[in-house]
CSV table of C-alpha atoms in Angstrom, one decimal:
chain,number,residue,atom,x,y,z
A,212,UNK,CA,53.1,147.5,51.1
A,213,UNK,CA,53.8,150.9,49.6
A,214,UNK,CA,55.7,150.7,46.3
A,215,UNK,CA,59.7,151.5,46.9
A,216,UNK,CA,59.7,153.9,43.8
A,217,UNK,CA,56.8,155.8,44.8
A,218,UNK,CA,58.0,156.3,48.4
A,219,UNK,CA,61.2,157.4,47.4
A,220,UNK,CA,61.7,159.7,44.2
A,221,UNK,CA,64.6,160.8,45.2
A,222,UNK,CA,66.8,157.4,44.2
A,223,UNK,CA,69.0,156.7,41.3
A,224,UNK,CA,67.6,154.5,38.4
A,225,UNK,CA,70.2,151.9,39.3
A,226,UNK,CA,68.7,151.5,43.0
A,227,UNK,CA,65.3,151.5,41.6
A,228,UNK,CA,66.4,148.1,39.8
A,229,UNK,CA,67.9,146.7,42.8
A,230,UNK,CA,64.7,147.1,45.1
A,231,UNK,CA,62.7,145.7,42.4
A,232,UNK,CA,64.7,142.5,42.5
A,233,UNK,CA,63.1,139.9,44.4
A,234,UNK,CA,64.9,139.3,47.9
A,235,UNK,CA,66.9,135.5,47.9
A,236,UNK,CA,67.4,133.8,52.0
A,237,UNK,CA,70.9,133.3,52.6
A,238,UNK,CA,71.9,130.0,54.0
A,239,UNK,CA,74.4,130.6,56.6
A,240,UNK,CA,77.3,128.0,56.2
A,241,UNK,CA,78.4,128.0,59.6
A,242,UNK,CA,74.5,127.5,61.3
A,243,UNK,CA,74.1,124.6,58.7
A,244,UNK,CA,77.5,122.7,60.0
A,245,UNK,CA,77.0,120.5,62.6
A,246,UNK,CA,79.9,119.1,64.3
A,247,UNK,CA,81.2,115.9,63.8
A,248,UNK,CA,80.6,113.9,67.5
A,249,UNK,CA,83.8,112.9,69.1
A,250,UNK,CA,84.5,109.5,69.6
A,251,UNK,CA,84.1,108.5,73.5
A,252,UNK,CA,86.3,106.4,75.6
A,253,UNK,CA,86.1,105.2,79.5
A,254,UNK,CA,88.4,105.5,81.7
A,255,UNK,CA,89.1,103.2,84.7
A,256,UNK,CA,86.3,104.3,87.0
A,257,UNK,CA,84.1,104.0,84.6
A,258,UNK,CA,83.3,107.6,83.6
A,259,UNK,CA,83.1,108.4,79.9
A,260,UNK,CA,86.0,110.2,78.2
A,261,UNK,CA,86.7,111.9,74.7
A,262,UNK,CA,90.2,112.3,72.9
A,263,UNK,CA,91.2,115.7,73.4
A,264,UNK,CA,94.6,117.3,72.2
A,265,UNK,CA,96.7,116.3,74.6
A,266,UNK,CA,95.2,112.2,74.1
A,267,UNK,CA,94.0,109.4,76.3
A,268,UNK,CA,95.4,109.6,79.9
A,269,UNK,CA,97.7,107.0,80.6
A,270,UNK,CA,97.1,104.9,83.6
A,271,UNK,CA,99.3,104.5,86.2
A,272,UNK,CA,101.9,102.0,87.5
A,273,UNK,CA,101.1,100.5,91.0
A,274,UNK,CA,103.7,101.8,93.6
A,275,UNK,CA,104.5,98.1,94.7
A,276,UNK,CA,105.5,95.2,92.9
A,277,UNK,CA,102.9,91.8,93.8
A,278,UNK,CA,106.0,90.5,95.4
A,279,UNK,CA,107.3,93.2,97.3
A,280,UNK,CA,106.7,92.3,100.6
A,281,UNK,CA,108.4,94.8,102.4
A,282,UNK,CA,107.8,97.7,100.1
A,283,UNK,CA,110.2,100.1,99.3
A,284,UNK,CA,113.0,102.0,101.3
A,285,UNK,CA,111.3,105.3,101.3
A,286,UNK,CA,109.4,107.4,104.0
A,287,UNK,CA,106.3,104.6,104.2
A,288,UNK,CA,108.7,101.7,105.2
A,289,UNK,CA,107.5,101.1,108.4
A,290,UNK,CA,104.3,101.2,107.2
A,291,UNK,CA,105.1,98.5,104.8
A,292,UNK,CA,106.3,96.4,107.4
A,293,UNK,CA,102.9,96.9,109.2
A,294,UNK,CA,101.3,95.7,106.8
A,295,UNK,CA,103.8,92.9,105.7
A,296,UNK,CA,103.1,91.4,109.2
A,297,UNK,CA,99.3,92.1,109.0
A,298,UNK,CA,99.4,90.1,106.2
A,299,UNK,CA,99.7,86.9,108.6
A,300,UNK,CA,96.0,88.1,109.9
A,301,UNK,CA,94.6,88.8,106.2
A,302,UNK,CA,91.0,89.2,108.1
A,303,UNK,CA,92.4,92.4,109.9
A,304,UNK,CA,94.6,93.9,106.7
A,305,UNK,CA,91.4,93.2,104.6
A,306,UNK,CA,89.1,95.5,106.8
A,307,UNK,CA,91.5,98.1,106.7
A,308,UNK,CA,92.1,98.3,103.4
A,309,UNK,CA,88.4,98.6,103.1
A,310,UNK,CA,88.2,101.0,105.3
A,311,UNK,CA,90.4,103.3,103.4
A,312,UNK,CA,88.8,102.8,100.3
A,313,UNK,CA,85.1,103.0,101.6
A,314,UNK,CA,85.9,105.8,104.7
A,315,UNK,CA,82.2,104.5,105.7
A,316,UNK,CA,81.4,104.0,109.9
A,317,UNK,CA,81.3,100.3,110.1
A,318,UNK,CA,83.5,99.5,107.3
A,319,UNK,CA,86.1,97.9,109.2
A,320,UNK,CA,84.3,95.7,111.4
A,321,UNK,CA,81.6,94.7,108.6
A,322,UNK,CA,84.7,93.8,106.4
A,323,UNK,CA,86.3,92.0,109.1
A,324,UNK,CA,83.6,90.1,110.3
A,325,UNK,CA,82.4,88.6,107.3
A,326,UNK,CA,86.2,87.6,105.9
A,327,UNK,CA,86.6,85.5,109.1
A,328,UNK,CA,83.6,83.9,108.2
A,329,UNK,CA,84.5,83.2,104.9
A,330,UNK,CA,87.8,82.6,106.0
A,331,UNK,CA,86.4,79.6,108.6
A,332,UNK,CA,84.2,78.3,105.9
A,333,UNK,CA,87.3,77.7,103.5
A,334,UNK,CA,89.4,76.0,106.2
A,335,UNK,CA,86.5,73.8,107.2
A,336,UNK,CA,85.0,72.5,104.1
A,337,UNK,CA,88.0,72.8,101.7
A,338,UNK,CA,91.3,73.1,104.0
A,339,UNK,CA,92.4,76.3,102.6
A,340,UNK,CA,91.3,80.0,102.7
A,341,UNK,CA,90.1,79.8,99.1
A,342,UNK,CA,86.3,81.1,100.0
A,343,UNK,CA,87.8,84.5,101.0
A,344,UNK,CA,88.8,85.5,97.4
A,345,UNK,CA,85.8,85.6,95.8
A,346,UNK,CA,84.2,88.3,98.4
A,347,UNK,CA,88.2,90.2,98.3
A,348,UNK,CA,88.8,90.5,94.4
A,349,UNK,CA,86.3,93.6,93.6
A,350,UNK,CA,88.1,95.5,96.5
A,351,UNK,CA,91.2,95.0,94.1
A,352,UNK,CA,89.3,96.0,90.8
A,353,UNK,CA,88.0,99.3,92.6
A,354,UNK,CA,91.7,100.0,93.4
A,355,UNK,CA,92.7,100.0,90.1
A,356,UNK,CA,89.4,101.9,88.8
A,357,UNK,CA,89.7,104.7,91.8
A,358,UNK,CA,93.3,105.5,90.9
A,359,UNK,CA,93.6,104.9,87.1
A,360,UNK,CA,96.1,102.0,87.8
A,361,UNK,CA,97.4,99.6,85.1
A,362,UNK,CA,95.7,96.1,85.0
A,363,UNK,CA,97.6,92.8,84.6
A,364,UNK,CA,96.7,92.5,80.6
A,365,UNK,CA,97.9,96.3,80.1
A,366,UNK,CA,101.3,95.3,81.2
A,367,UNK,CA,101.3,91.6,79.6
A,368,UNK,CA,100.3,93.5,76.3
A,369,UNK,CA,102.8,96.5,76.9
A,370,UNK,CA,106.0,93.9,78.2
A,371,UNK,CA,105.0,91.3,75.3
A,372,UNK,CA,102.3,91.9,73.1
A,373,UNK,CA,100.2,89.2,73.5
A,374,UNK,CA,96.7,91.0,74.6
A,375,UNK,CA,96.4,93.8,71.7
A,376,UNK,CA,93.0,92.6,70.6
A,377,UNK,CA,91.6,92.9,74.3
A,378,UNK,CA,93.2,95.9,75.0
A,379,UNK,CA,92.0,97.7,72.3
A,380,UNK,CA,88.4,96.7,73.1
A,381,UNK,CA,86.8,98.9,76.1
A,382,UNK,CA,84.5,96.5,77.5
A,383,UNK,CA,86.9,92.7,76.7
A,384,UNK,CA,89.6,94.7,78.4
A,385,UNK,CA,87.5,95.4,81.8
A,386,UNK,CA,86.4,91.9,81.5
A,387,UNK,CA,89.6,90.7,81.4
A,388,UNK,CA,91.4,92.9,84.0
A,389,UNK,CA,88.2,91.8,86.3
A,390,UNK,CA,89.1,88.2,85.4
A,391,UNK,CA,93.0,88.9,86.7
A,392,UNK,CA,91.8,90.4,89.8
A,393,UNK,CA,89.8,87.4,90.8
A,394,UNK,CA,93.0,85.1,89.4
A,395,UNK,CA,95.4,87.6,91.4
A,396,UNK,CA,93.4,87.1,94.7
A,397,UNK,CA,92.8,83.1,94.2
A,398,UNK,CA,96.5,82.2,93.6
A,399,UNK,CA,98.8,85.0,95.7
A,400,UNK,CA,95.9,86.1,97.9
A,401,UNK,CA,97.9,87.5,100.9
A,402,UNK,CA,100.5,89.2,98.5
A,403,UNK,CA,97.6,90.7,96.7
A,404,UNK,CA,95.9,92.2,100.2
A,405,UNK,CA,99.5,93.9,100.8
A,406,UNK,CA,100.1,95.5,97.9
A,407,UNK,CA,96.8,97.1,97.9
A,408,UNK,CA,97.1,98.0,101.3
A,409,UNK,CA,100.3,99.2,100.6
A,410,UNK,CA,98.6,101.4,97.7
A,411,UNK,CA,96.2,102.9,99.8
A,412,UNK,CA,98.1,103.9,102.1
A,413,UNK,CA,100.4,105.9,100.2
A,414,UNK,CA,97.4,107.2,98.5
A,415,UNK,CA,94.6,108.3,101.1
A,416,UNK,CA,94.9,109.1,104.8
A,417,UNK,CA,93.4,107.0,107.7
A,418,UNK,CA,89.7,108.0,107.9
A,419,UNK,CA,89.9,108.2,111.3
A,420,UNK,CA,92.6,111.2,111.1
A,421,UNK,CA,90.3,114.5,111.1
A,422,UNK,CA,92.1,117.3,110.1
A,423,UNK,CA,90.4,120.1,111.7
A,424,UNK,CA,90.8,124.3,110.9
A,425,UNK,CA,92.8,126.2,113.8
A,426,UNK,CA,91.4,129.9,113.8
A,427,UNK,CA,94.3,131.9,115.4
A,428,UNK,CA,93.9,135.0,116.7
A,429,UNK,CA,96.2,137.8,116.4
A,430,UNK,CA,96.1,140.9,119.0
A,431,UNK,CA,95.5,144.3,117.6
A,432,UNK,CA,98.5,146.5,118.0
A,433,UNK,CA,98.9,149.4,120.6
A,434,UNK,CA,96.4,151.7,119.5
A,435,UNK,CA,96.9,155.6,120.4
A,436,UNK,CA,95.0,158.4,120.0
A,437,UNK,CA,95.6,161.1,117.3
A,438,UNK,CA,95.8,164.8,118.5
């Protein structure tokens, strides 16, 4: 390489020095930080989720009390009452609710089907529909995933306190809401089917109800021709 002083005559003793001076890497600060990874939560369906700004998104309240039979007074009342009395044929209400939640072909009659099996298999062996619960409670648990909805130990912790250790823990909290499910369904099986259908219907639409595009067509205007 040619020499800097030879090359250039023209420069000031002082610049001369400066070139001489070996040449030291600078270390950029901001390449060498790495960021600090943010602490990940999950949320009720399961997907991962990171405190932001705003915070942890609050799950919801379900529109229904357990004992509500007859829902509330508002614009789905008589479909409360529907299924209120579907709730006497719990092998029916159960394939519809899984029919809203699944919106697969087949659902309803796979659904049905197999709960009046289970539901002739209880009242035969043990005198009581207590078969059927073990094949309903997930249908509950994917509820309350699907729509962010409160558990049972959420709001025995948030009205008295008593679950704070398993609500703060991710995985004993999903264990235990999946364990109040299954307790929900043994012990107040047909009031747990109507709430949920009750919940699903205020939430998602028949999947048999298509709504299809209309294309209407307007007629041009009276045309005329320029002179």
């Amino acid at each position: 390489m040619a020499n800097n002083e030879e090359s250039n005559p023209l420069l000031s003793p002082e610049v001369k020095d400066e070139l001489k001076k070996p040449n030291k890497p600078v270390i950029s600060s901001a390449a060498g930080t790495i960021p600090a990874a943010f602490p990940m939560t999950w949320t009720a369906d399961g997907l991962p989720m990171g405190h932001g700004v705003v915070g942890e998104l609050n799950r919801g309240q379900w529109d229904s009390g357990l004992c509500a039979c007859f829902g509330r007074n508002d614009e789905f009342c008589s479909s409360d009452i529907e299924v209120c009395l579907l709730g006497m044929a719990p092998c029916v209400l159960y394939g519809s609710n899984a029919e809203r939640l699944g919106s697969a072909p087949g659902t309803f009659a796979n659904h049905c089907l197999l709960y009046t099996g289970l539901y002739m298999l209880g009242q035969s062996f043990f005198g009581s529909n207590c078969v059927a619960p073990f094949f309903t409670y997930p249908t509950r648990t994917a509820i309350r995933r699907k729509f962010n909805l409160e558990g049972s130990c959420e709001a025995l912790n948030r009205s008295c306190g008593c679950c704070g250790s398993f609500v703060e823990d991710e995985v004993q909290r999903e264990q235990c809401e999946s364990a109040c499910d299954f307790a929900t369904h043994f012990f107040c099986h047909p009031c747990a089917l109507c709430q949920e259908g009750r919940e699903l219907r205020r939430r998602l639409p028949h999947p048999g109800f298509n709504a299809q595009q209309v294309v209407v067509m307007i007629p041009p205007g009276d045309q005329t021709m320029g002179r």
